Each structure stands twice: as C-alpha cells, then as structure tokens.
mmCIF file of C-alpha atoms in Angstrom:
data_model
loop_
_atom_site.group_PDB
_atom_site.id
_atom_site.type_symbol
_atom_site.label_atom_id
_atom_site.label_comp_id
_atom_site.label_asym_id
_atom_site.label_seq_id
_atom_site.Cartn_x
_atom_site.Cartn_y
_atom_site.Cartn_z
ATOM 1 C CA MET A 1 0.021 -0.002 -0.088
ATOM 2 C CA MET A 2 2.800 2.527 0.807
ATOM 3 C CA ALA A 3 4.862 1.427 -1.817
ATOM 4 C CA LEU A 4 1.687 2.031 -4.375
ATOM 5 C CA TRP A 5 1.397 5.597 -2.738
ATOM 6 C CA THR A 6 4.782 6.491 -2.990
ATOM 7 C CA SER A 7 5.184 5.450 -6.440
ATOM 8 C CA ARG A 8 2.090 7.651 -7.548
ATOM 9 C CA VAL A 9 3.695 10.910 -5.827
ATOM 10 C CA PRO A 10 5.627 13.036 -8.197
ATOM 11 C CA LEU A 11 9.457 12.999 -7.372
ATOM 12 C CA ALA A 12 9.338 16.663 -6.686
ATOM 13 C CA VAL A 13 6.796 16.417 -4.154
ATOM 14 C CA LEU A 14 8.714 13.637 -2.486
ATOM 15 C CA LEU A 15 12.105 15.964 -2.309
ATOM 16 C CA VAL A 16 10.092 18.899 -1.107
ATOM 17 C CA LEU A 17 9.014 16.439 1.766
ATOM 18 C CA LEU A 18 12.526 15.427 2.370
ATOM 19 C CA ALA A 19 13.994 18.640 2.239
ATOM 20 C CA ALA A 20 11.338 19.631 4.554
ATOM 21 C CA ARG A 21 12.262 16.877 7.315
ATOM 22 C CA CYS A 22 15.901 17.636 6.831
ATOM 23 C CA THR A 23 15.323 21.568 7.799
ATOM 24 C CA ASP A 24 12.525 20.915 10.440
ATOM 25 C CA GLY A 25 15.403 21.344 13.206
ATOM 26 C CA TYR A 26 17.072 24.497 11.773
ATOM 27 C CA LYS A 27 16.062 27.563 13.930
ATOM 28 C CA PRO A 28 16.082 31.109 12.428
ATOM 29 C CA VAL A 29 19.313 33.147 12.596
ATOM 30 C CA VAL A 30 19.092 36.953 13.247
ATOM 31 C CA ILE A 31 22.001 38.923 12.023
ATOM 32 C CA VAL A 32 22.515 42.428 13.626
ATOM 33 C CA HIS A 33 25.486 44.399 11.624
ATOM 34 C CA GLY A 34 28.166 46.693 13.267
ATOM 35 C CA ILE A 35 29.226 49.974 12.935
ATOM 36 C CA PHE A 36 28.933 51.697 9.375
ATOM 37 C CA ASN A 37 27.503 48.346 7.925
ATOM 38 C CA LYS A 38 24.269 47.825 6.601
ATOM 39 C CA PRO A 39 22.719 44.598 5.400
ATOM 40 C CA LYS A 40 24.114 44.147 1.954
ATOM 41 C CA HIS A 41 27.703 43.471 3.900
ATOM 42 C CA PHE A 42 26.040 40.305 5.231
ATOM 43 C CA GLU A 43 24.896 38.661 1.965
ATOM 44 C CA THR A 44 27.950 36.144 1.918
ATOM 45 C CA LEU A 45 27.274 35.043 5.508
ATOM 46 C CA SER A 46 23.638 34.676 4.750
ATOM 47 C CA THR A 47 24.300 32.554 1.506
ATOM 48 C CA PHE A 48 27.027 30.338 3.675
ATOM 49 C CA ILE A 49 24.251 29.472 6.241
ATOM 50 C CA LYS A 50 21.735 28.796 3.558
ATOM 51 C CA LYS A 51 24.156 26.550 1.542
ATOM 52 C CA VAL A 52 25.300 24.097 4.774
ATOM 53 C CA HIS A 53 21.646 24.182 6.300
ATOM 54 C CA PRO A 54 19.094 24.384 3.294
ATOM 55 C CA GLY A 55 15.686 26.219 4.378
ATOM 56 C CA THR A 56 17.175 28.257 7.221
ATOM 57 C CA GLU A 57 15.521 31.847 7.475
ATOM 58 C CA VAL A 58 18.218 34.143 7.819
ATOM 59 C CA HIS A 59 16.897 37.687 8.525
ATOM 60 C CA THR A 60 19.309 40.326 8.785
ATOM 61 C CA ILE A 61 17.974 43.391 10.214
ATOM 62 C CA SER A 62 17.691 46.830 8.374
ATOM 63 C CA LEU A 63 18.087 49.239 10.955
ATOM 64 C CA TYR A 64 20.543 52.066 11.895
ATOM 65 C CA ASN A 65 22.461 51.344 8.872
ATOM 66 C CA ASN A 66 25.781 53.339 7.683
ATOM 67 C CA LEU A 67 26.529 56.549 9.846
ATOM 68 C CA GLU A 68 22.969 56.194 11.434
ATOM 69 C CA SER A 69 24.947 53.703 13.099
ATOM 70 C CA LEU A 70 26.489 56.253 15.457
ATOM 71 C CA LYS A 71 22.946 56.923 16.873
ATOM 72 C CA PRO A 72 23.124 56.304 20.883
ATOM 73 C CA LEU A 73 22.818 52.676 21.779
ATOM 74 C CA TRP A 74 20.263 52.488 24.253
ATOM 75 C CA ARG A 75 17.760 54.032 21.002
ATOM 76 C CA GLN A 76 19.208 51.260 18.751
ATOM 77 C CA VAL A 77 18.755 48.946 21.405
ATOM 78 C CA ARG A 78 15.184 49.594 21.526
ATOM 79 C CA ASP A 79 14.196 49.287 18.215
ATOM 80 C CA PHE A 80 16.657 46.213 17.337
ATOM 81 C CA ARG A 81 14.662 44.259 20.347
ATOM 82 C CA LYS A 82 11.486 45.130 18.948
ATOM 83 C CA ALA A 83 12.392 43.805 15.182
ATOM 84 C CA ILE A 84 14.062 40.855 17.044
ATOM 85 C CA GLU A 85 10.843 40.181 19.298
ATOM 86 C CA GLU A 86 9.022 40.147 15.896
ATOM 87 C CA ILE A 87 10.825 37.282 14.566
ATOM 88 C CA MET A 88 10.914 35.602 17.963
ATOM 89 C CA ASN A 89 7.328 35.691 18.253
ATOM 90 C CA LYS A 90 6.957 33.660 14.767
ATOM 91 C CA SER A 91 9.582 30.927 15.747
ATOM 92 C CA PRO A 92 8.539 29.294 18.869
ATOM 93 C CA LYS A 93 11.539 26.822 19.210
ATOM 94 C CA GLY A 94 13.810 29.524 19.427
ATOM 95 C CA VAL A 95 16.307 31.578 17.334
ATOM 96 C CA HIS A 96 20.183 32.181 16.900
ATOM 97 C CA LEU A 97 21.382 35.618 17.460
ATOM 98 C CA LEU A 98 24.623 36.235 15.242
ATOM 99 C CA CYS A 99 25.958 39.860 16.308
ATOM 100 C CA PHE A 100 28.752 41.660 14.576
ATOM 101 C CA SER A 101 31.189 43.859 16.003
ATOM 102 C CA GLN A 102 28.919 46.816 17.515
ATOM 103 C CA GLY A 103 26.170 44.825 16.968
ATOM 104 C CA GLY A 104 27.336 42.104 19.567
ATOM 105 C CA VAL A 105 27.050 44.966 22.166
ATOM 106 C CA ILE A 106 23.595 46.183 20.995
ATOM 107 C CA CYS A 107 22.624 42.206 21.165
ATOM 108 C CA ARG A 108 24.260 41.648 24.674
ATOM 109 C CA ALA A 109 22.037 44.644 25.500
ATOM 110 C CA VAL A 110 18.944 43.233 23.867
ATOM 111 C CA LEU A 111 19.375 39.914 25.609
ATOM 112 C CA SER A 112 19.778 41.492 29.176
ATOM 113 C CA THR A 113 16.500 43.694 28.474
ATOM 114 C CA SER A 114 14.104 40.820 27.149
ATOM 115 C CA PRO A 115 12.429 38.943 29.461
ATOM 116 C CA ASN A 116 10.500 36.633 27.470
ATOM 117 C CA HIS A 117 13.490 36.095 24.640
ATOM 118 C CA ASN A 118 13.593 32.809 23.140
ATOM 119 C CA VAL A 119 17.545 33.196 21.880
ATOM 120 C CA HIS A 120 19.169 29.825 21.920
ATOM 121 C CA THR A 121 22.565 30.737 20.612
ATOM 122 C CA PHE A 122 24.172 34.110 21.008
ATOM 123 C CA ILE A 123 27.410 34.759 18.556
ATOM 124 C CA GLY A 124 29.313 37.822 19.112
ATOM 125 C CA LEU A 125 31.311 37.937 15.978
ATOM 126 C CA SER A 126 34.516 40.246 16.809
ATOM 127 C CA SER A 127 32.488 42.364 19.299
ATOM 128 C CA PRO A 128 33.875 44.948 21.828
ATOM 129 C CA LEU A 129 32.005 43.171 24.396
ATOM 130 C CA ALA A 130 34.174 44.310 27.436
ATOM 131 C CA GLY A 131 34.837 47.714 25.388
ATOM 132 C CA GLN A 132 37.096 49.707 23.382
ATOM 133 C CA TYR A 133 40.458 51.195 23.710
ATOM 134 C CA GLY A 134 42.495 51.840 20.584
ATOM 135 C CA ASP A 135 43.974 54.391 17.944
ATOM 136 C CA THR A 136 42.157 52.630 14.857
ATOM 137 C CA ASP A 137 40.518 53.803 11.324
ATOM 138 C CA CYS A 138 37.058 53.713 12.901
ATOM 139 C CA LEU A 139 38.399 55.925 15.879
ATOM 140 C CA ARG A 140 39.442 58.094 13.317
ATOM 141 C CA LYS A 141 36.688 58.138 11.499
ATOM 142 C CA VAL A 142 34.491 59.390 14.218
ATOM 143 C CA PHE A 143 37.161 61.329 16.061
ATOM 144 C CA ALA A 144 39.435 62.590 13.494
ATOM 145 C CA HIS A 145 41.045 65.347 15.991
ATOM 146 C CA TYR A 146 41.460 63.003 18.855
ATOM 147 C CA ALA A 147 43.933 60.369 19.849
ATOM 148 C CA LYS A 148 42.787 57.380 22.220
ATOM 149 C CA LYS A 149 44.288 59.151 25.395
ATOM 150 C CA THR A 150 41.926 62.114 24.540
ATOM 151 C CA VAL A 151 38.980 60.566 23.913
ATOM 152 C CA TYR A 152 37.694 60.232 27.303
ATOM 153 C CA ILE A 153 37.007 63.928 27.480
ATOM 154 C CA PHE A 154 34.237 63.880 24.840
ATOM 155 C CA CYS A 155 33.093 60.557 25.445
ATOM 156 C CA TYR A 156 32.213 60.580 29.170
ATOM 157 C CA ASN A 157 29.590 63.522 29.289
ATOM 158 C CA LYS A 158 25.939 63.599 27.991
ATOM 159 C CA VAL A 159 26.735 64.844 24.468
ATOM 160 C CA GLY A 160 29.614 62.294 24.086
ATOM 161 C CA GLN A 161 26.899 59.430 25.360
ATOM 162 C CA LYS A 162 24.673 60.191 22.126
ATOM 163 C CA ILE A 163 27.653 58.778 19.924
ATOM 164 C CA SER A 164 27.398 54.882 19.625
ATOM 165 C CA LEU A 165 31.096 54.568 19.910
ATOM 166 C CA CYS A 166 31.479 56.257 23.294
ATOM 167 C CA ASN A 167 28.619 54.074 24.647
ATOM 168 C CA TYR A 168 31.778 51.432 24.789
ATOM 169 C CA TRP A 169 34.465 53.315 25.014
ATOM 170 C CA ASN A 170 36.641 51.907 28.154
ATOM 171 C CA ASP A 171 39.560 54.064 28.798
ATOM 172 C CA PRO A 172 41.696 52.020 31.498
ATOM 173 C CA HIS A 173 43.389 55.208 32.747
ATOM 174 C CA HIS A 174 40.059 57.189 33.405
ATOM 175 C CA ARG A 175 38.156 53.884 35.500
ATOM 176 C CA ALA A 176 36.282 56.414 37.512
ATOM 177 C CA GLY A 177 35.446 58.585 34.457
ATOM 178 C CA TYR A 178 34.221 55.859 32.579
ATOM 179 C CA LEU A 179 31.764 54.394 35.776
ATOM 180 C CA ARG A 180 30.510 57.924 36.154
ATOM 181 C CA GLY A 181 30.234 58.910 32.396
ATOM 182 C CA ASN A 182 29.257 55.745 30.491
ATOM 183 C CA THR A 183 25.519 55.237 30.813
ATOM 184 C CA PHE A 184 25.732 52.043 28.411
ATOM 185 C CA LEU A 185 28.673 49.403 29.078
ATOM 186 C CA PRO A 186 28.938 49.680 32.729
ATOM 187 C CA LEU A 187 25.291 48.918 33.086
ATOM 188 C CA ILE A 188 25.066 45.818 31.027
ATOM 189 C CA ASN A 189 28.356 44.471 32.097
ATOM 190 C CA GLY A 190 27.220 45.261 35.726
ATOM 191 C CA GLU A 191 29.990 47.210 36.478
ATOM 192 C CA LYS A 192 27.927 49.842 38.082
ATOM 193 C CA PRO A 193 25.419 48.619 40.345
ATOM 194 C CA HIS A 194 21.660 49.305 39.366
ATOM 195 C CA LYS A 195 18.191 48.131 40.389
ATOM 196 C CA PHE A 196 17.744 46.156 37.248
ATOM 197 C CA MET A 197 20.576 43.708 38.005
ATOM 198 C CA LYS A 198 18.851 40.820 39.193
ATOM 199 C CA GLU A 199 16.332 40.944 36.166
ATOM 200 C CA TRP A 200 18.649 41.827 33.473
ATOM 201 C CA ARG A 201 21.104 38.900 34.860
ATOM 202 C CA GLU A 202 18.074 36.057 34.578
ATOM 203 C CA ASN A 203 16.835 37.229 31.235
ATOM 204 C CA PHE A 204 20.559 36.894 29.971
ATOM 205 C CA LEU A 205 20.836 33.397 31.496
ATOM 206 C CA ARG A 206 17.927 32.637 29.337
ATOM 207 C CA ILE A 207 20.367 31.993 26.470
ATOM 208 C CA LYS A 208 21.482 28.125 25.874
ATOM 209 C CA LYS A 209 24.809 28.935 24.570
ATOM 210 C CA MET A 210 27.183 32.010 23.842
ATOM 211 C CA VAL A 211 30.201 31.827 21.132
ATOM 212 C CA LEU A 212 32.683 34.362 21.115
ATOM 213 C CA ILE A 213 35.003 34.681 18.347
ATOM 214 C CA GLY A 214 37.652 36.926 17.755
ATOM 215 C CA GLY A 215 41.502 36.915 16.738
ATOM 216 C CA PRO A 216 44.864 38.745 17.073
ATOM 217 C CA ASP A 217 45.002 40.441 13.363
ATOM 218 C CA ASP A 218 41.809 42.188 13.449
ATOM 219 C CA GLY A 219 43.156 45.647 13.550
ATOM 220 C CA VAL A 220 39.527 47.283 14.980
ATOM 221 C CA ILE A 221 38.573 45.518 18.131
ATOM 222 C CA THR A 222 41.404 46.973 20.933
ATOM 223 C CA PRO A 223 42.345 44.672 22.530
ATOM 224 C CA TRP A 224 40.919 42.038 20.518
ATOM 225 C CA GLN A 225 40.571 39.996 23.377
ATOM 226 C CA SER A 226 37.748 42.381 24.221
ATOM 227 C CA SER A 227 35.757 40.035 21.877
ATOM 228 C CA HIS A 228 36.168 37.241 24.560
ATOM 229 C CA TYR A 229 35.386 39.849 27.503
ATOM 230 C CA GLY A 230 39.261 40.431 28.396
ATOM 231 C CA PHE A 231 40.507 43.985 28.531
ATOM 232 C CA TYR A 232 43.374 46.155 29.551
ATOM 233 C CA ASP A 233 44.160 47.076 33.068
ATOM 234 C CA ALA A 234 45.734 50.640 34.041
ATOM 235 C CA SER A 235 49.214 49.179 32.612
ATOM 236 C CA GLU A 236 47.547 48.105 29.675
ATOM 237 C CA ASP A 237 48.322 44.729 30.247
ATOM 238 C CA VAL A 238 45.266 42.381 28.972
ATOM 239 C CA VAL A 239 43.322 40.499 31.686
ATOM 240 C CA GLU A 240 41.670 37.705 30.090
ATOM 241 C CA MET A 241 37.881 36.874 31.076
ATOM 242 C CA ARG A 242 37.950 35.012 33.883
ATOM 243 C CA ASN A 243 40.005 37.552 35.853
ATOM 244 C CA GLN A 244 37.755 40.332 35.102
ATOM 245 C CA GLU A 245 35.882 41.432 38.277
ATOM 246 C CA PHE A 246 32.289 41.359 36.375
ATOM 247 C CA TYR A 247 33.121 37.357 35.813
ATOM 248 C CA LYS A 248 34.387 37.110 39.463
ATOM 249 C CA ARG A 249 31.576 38.677 41.020
ATOM 250 C CA ASP A 250 29.226 37.130 38.079
ATOM 251 C CA THR A 251 27.334 40.529 37.724
ATOM 252 C CA PHE A 252 25.299 39.551 34.402
ATOM 253 C CA GLY A 253 25.645 36.084 34.409
ATOM 254 C CA LEU A 254 28.769 35.436 32.829
ATOM 255 C CA ARG A 255 30.781 33.022 35.196
ATOM 256 C CA THR A 256 27.210 31.167 35.685
ATOM 257 C CA LEU A 257 27.030 30.538 32.044
ATOM 258 C CA ASP A 258 30.550 29.674 31.825
ATOM 259 C CA ALA A 259 30.074 26.939 34.771
ATOM 260 C CA ARG A 260 27.291 25.414 32.867
ATOM 261 C CA GLY A 261 29.859 24.617 30.171
ATOM 262 C CA ASP A 262 27.827 27.060 27.610
ATOM 263 C CA VAL A 263 30.613 29.711 26.524
ATOM 264 C CA SER A 264 32.487 28.688 23.660
ATOM 265 C CA VAL A 265 35.659 30.590 22.637
ATOM 266 C CA CYS A 266 37.128 30.820 19.025
ATOM 267 C CA VAL A 267 40.230 32.200 18.048
ATOM 268 C CA GLN A 268 40.930 32.871 14.256
ATOM 269 C CA SER A 269 44.442 34.072 13.436
ATOM 270 C CA GLY A 270 44.776 36.095 10.106
ATOM 271 C CA VAL A 271 41.387 37.644 9.823
ATOM 272 C CA GLU A 272 40.747 41.559 9.532
ATOM 273 C CA HIS A 273 37.847 43.183 10.911
ATOM 274 C CA THR A 274 36.056 43.827 8.122
ATOM 275 C CA HIS A 275 36.469 40.124 6.630
ATOM 276 C CA TRP A 276 34.978 37.959 9.527
ATOM 277 C CA HIS A 277 31.611 37.805 8.137
ATOM 278 C CA SER A 278 32.871 36.816 4.612
ATOM 279 C CA ASN A 279 35.661 34.490 5.646
ATOM 280 C CA ILE A 280 34.426 30.602 5.297
ATOM 281 C CA THR A 281 37.152 29.549 7.383
ATOM 282 C CA VAL A 282 35.769 31.514 10.042
ATOM 283 C CA PHE A 283 32.208 30.340 9.476
ATOM 284 C CA THR A 284 33.428 26.737 9.162
ATOM 285 C CA ASN A 285 35.660 26.548 11.947
ATOM 286 C CA CYS A 286 33.749 28.741 14.453
ATOM 287 C CA ILE A 287 30.095 29.478 13.357
ATOM 288 C CA GLU A 288 28.497 26.509 11.249
ATOM 289 C CA LYS A 289 27.965 24.090 13.947
ATOM 290 C CA TRP A 290 26.309 26.236 16.039
ATOM 291 C CA LEU A 291 23.269 27.356 13.790
ATOM 292 C CA ILE A 292 20.892 24.431 14.166
#
C-alpha cells in the first residue's frame, strides 16, 4: 500500500517533503550588523548559512545602517529589540542571534533587557564586549582630531554619550570617568550597580549557548581579547575573561554561563575586522556547528 502510494507521488513532491524533514531542526538566524555597516555586507554570510543548512530563515535586520549606526546605543537597542521580538514571536522553537562588532554589544543589551526572549545561541562575531580602547581607522572616522588618550574627554559626558562608539569606550586610565560618565556598557556588564541587575542577569541567562569569536589580527577591536571579554588593566596589560571583576562577581551571569559549560571561545588568526563575516574558514570553524 505504501509502495503504491509512493510510486504515484511525483518525485518533486517527495524531494520537497524530504527537504522539509531535513531542515525541520534549523532555527532562524537573526543577524545584527556593526558600525558603518548595512545588510548588504552580510549577503555572503547569509549564503554560507543557507548552503550548509538549506531552508534556514536568515533575517539581517535593516536598522541604523551606515552613518545612522552612530546613534546612541540605548535607542538602537530599543528598536533592534522590537525587530528581533517580531521574529521570535513567529519562531516558538527559538532563534540564533549572530551579531557583528558593535552589533554584538547591542545584542548583549537586547538579551539582558528582554524578559521573554527565546534566543538559543548568541554569537558575538568580533565584538567589543568588554569595551574599546585603541587608535584605529574606525576611531579616526568618528573622532578625526582625537587620539585614544583624549577621547574620554569627549565621551564621558552627556554630549559624548549620544555617539554609539562612546557608549562602549572604556579608557583603562580613567576608570572613574568611565563608571561615572558611560551610561551603557558599565550597566549591561554590571560594573556599575543599578536596580535592574538581578532582572537583567536572569534575562541574559535564558540563552543556551554563547559563542565568542575574535583574533589577534583584527586591527579594529582593541584589545582584540575584548571579543572574548578580556580587557586592559591600568598598565594596558590584558586581563583575560575569568580574571575580570564582572566575571568573578558574576554581575550579569557570565560566570554562571561558563560554569554550565555554555561559553565557547573561538580564536582565528589572520582575519582582519571587515572580513570576519565573509571568511569561509571562520564560518566553518567557529559558526556553522552552532546554527542548528
């Protein structure tokens, strides 16, 4: 009976049914771009995903593109959160969040401030998760007349905090100014106490996995270990993630997530910052296996 039924079903229909069964477990992937980027820059990455996981829905959010990416991050978080929630509401089995550069910092805040999110895996692709402090081309685009040693003068006040880069500028020589004047990163990383710390920590810990990707030849994220939650001390020596105070005090859930075995770190040499999302080796070694 089954053989007779199968023989009468067109081959094309069988192939569609088979493909549906093979792709049933693939969760949608939401991509959030970085500073000075737009969705077009992530077409190669989207192609990589769809090639290895046919049928996967890939959503590259078109918000705050190009120069608009300099808008203050709390405003961006609000609007990206709304866009991501719309996708999550249509995806009851959960989604993966793949966020590049500044987008990773935005996604971190989205995770902490979204009480009912269903993000399964958060992938931070070369993101300044512990902050940024370096003389780079990106810095010169935003602050042509400032060197890294003086950027804090502009950033750590109400005017400066209207520029996205200032929201994660972390000057290790002006720690008090960073904690006092930065209204974004010290809050989401729990470096500055606030009334939402417990709630935000619980929200963040809803994720099942966090993947941190970066490498020594990035050339923009400074120090590059910030993509793995490492950062400079006052002597500009890098303190790795597990020795950071926000880790030891578990201020936003990072130590708990790590103790669960749900933090994966991927180091890839030879990759410049603007090439992370189009490098097939990075995708194969660091991203592909988590997007199921």
